[in-house]
XYZ file of C-alpha atoms in Angstrom:
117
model
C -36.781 135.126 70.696
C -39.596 133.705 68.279
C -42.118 136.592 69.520
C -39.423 138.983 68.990
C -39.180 137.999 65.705
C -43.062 137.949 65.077
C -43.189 141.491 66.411
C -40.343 142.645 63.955
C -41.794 140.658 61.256
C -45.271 142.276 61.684
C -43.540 146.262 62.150
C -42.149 145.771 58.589
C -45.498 144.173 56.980
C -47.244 147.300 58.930
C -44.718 149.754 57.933
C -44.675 148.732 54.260
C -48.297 148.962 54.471
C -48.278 152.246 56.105
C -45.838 153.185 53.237
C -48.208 151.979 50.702
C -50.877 153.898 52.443
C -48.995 157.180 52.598
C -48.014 157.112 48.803
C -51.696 156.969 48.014
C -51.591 153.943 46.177
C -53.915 151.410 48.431
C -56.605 151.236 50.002
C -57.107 152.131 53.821
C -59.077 149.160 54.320
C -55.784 147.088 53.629
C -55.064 144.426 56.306
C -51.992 144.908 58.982
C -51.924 141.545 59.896
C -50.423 138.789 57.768
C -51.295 134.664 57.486
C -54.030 132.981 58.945
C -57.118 134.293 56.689
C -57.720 130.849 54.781
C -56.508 132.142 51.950
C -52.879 133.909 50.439
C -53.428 137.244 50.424
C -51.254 139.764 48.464
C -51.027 143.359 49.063
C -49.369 145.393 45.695
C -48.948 149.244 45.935
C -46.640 152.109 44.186
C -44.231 154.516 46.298
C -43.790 157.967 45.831
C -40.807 157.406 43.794
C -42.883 155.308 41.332
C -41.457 151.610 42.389
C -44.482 149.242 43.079
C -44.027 146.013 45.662
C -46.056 143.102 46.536
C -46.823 141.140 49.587
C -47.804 138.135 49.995
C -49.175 136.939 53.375
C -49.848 132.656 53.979
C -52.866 131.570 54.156
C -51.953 129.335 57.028
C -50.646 130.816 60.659
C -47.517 132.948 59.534
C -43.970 131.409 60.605
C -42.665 135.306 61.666
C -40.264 135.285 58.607
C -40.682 137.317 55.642
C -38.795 136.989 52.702
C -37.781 140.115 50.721
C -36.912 139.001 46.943
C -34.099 141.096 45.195
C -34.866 140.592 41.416
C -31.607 141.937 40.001
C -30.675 144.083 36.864
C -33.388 145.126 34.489
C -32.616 145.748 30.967
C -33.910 149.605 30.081
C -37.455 149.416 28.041
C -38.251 146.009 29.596
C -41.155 145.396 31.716
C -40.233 146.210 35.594
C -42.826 144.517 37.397
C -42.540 143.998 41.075
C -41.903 140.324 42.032
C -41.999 138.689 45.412
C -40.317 135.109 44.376
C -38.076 133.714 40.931
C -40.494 131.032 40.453
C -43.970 130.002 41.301
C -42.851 126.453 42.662
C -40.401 128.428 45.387
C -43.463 130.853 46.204
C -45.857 127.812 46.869
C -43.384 126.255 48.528
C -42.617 128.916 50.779
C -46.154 130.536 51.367
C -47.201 127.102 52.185
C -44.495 126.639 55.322
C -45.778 130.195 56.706
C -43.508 131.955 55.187
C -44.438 135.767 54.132
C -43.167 137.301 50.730
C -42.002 140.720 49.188
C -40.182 141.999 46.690
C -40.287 145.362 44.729
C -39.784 147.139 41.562
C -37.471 149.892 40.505
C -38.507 153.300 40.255
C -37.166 153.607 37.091
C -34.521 151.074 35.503
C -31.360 152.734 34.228
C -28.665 152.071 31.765
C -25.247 150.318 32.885
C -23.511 153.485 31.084
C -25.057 155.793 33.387
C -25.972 154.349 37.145
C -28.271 156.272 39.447
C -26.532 159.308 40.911
């Protein structure tokens, strides 16, 4: 069970970063594996569509779990920056237990009068 999680864990880091690599926004010497380096490591990139993530990996041995941050509404002309965590405290908290982080931008935020079609 707990290397079945690793190994789904580790297809989503690799297929974000193979996303990330395939939009042409990083760099092909960006790493697969996540945790264990000593230090966090964070991996940002833009899709096709325009929407940029982030991942952050622990610097300790990675727990298998990553979680993916949903940020909510964003008013239109505000910043849109992609966030991984609501607060710094919850991201040290979590990064230092092993956990992995990620969380994304919209492409393009929208008004409430006129939704995505």
């Amino acid at each position: 069970m707990v290397r079945t999680k690793k190994l789904a864990g580790m297809a989503l880091v690799a297929g974000l970063v193979i996303g990330g690599l395939t939009a042409g926004s990083t760099t092909a010497s960006a790493a697969v594996t996540c945790g264990g380096s000593g230090a966090v490591t964070t991996l940002n990139g833009t899709l096709a569509d325009g929407a940029t993530y982030k991942i952050q990996c622990p610097s300790g041995t990675w727990n298998g779990t990553l979680f993916l941050y949903s940020h909510g509404y964003v008013v239109p002309g505000s910043a849109n920056p992609a966030q991984d965590v609501g607060d710094p405290v919850t991201g040290a908290y979590l990064l230092g237990n092993g956990y992995a982080l990620a969380g994304s931008s919209y492409a393009t935020p929208w008004a409430a009068s006129s939704p995505p079609g």
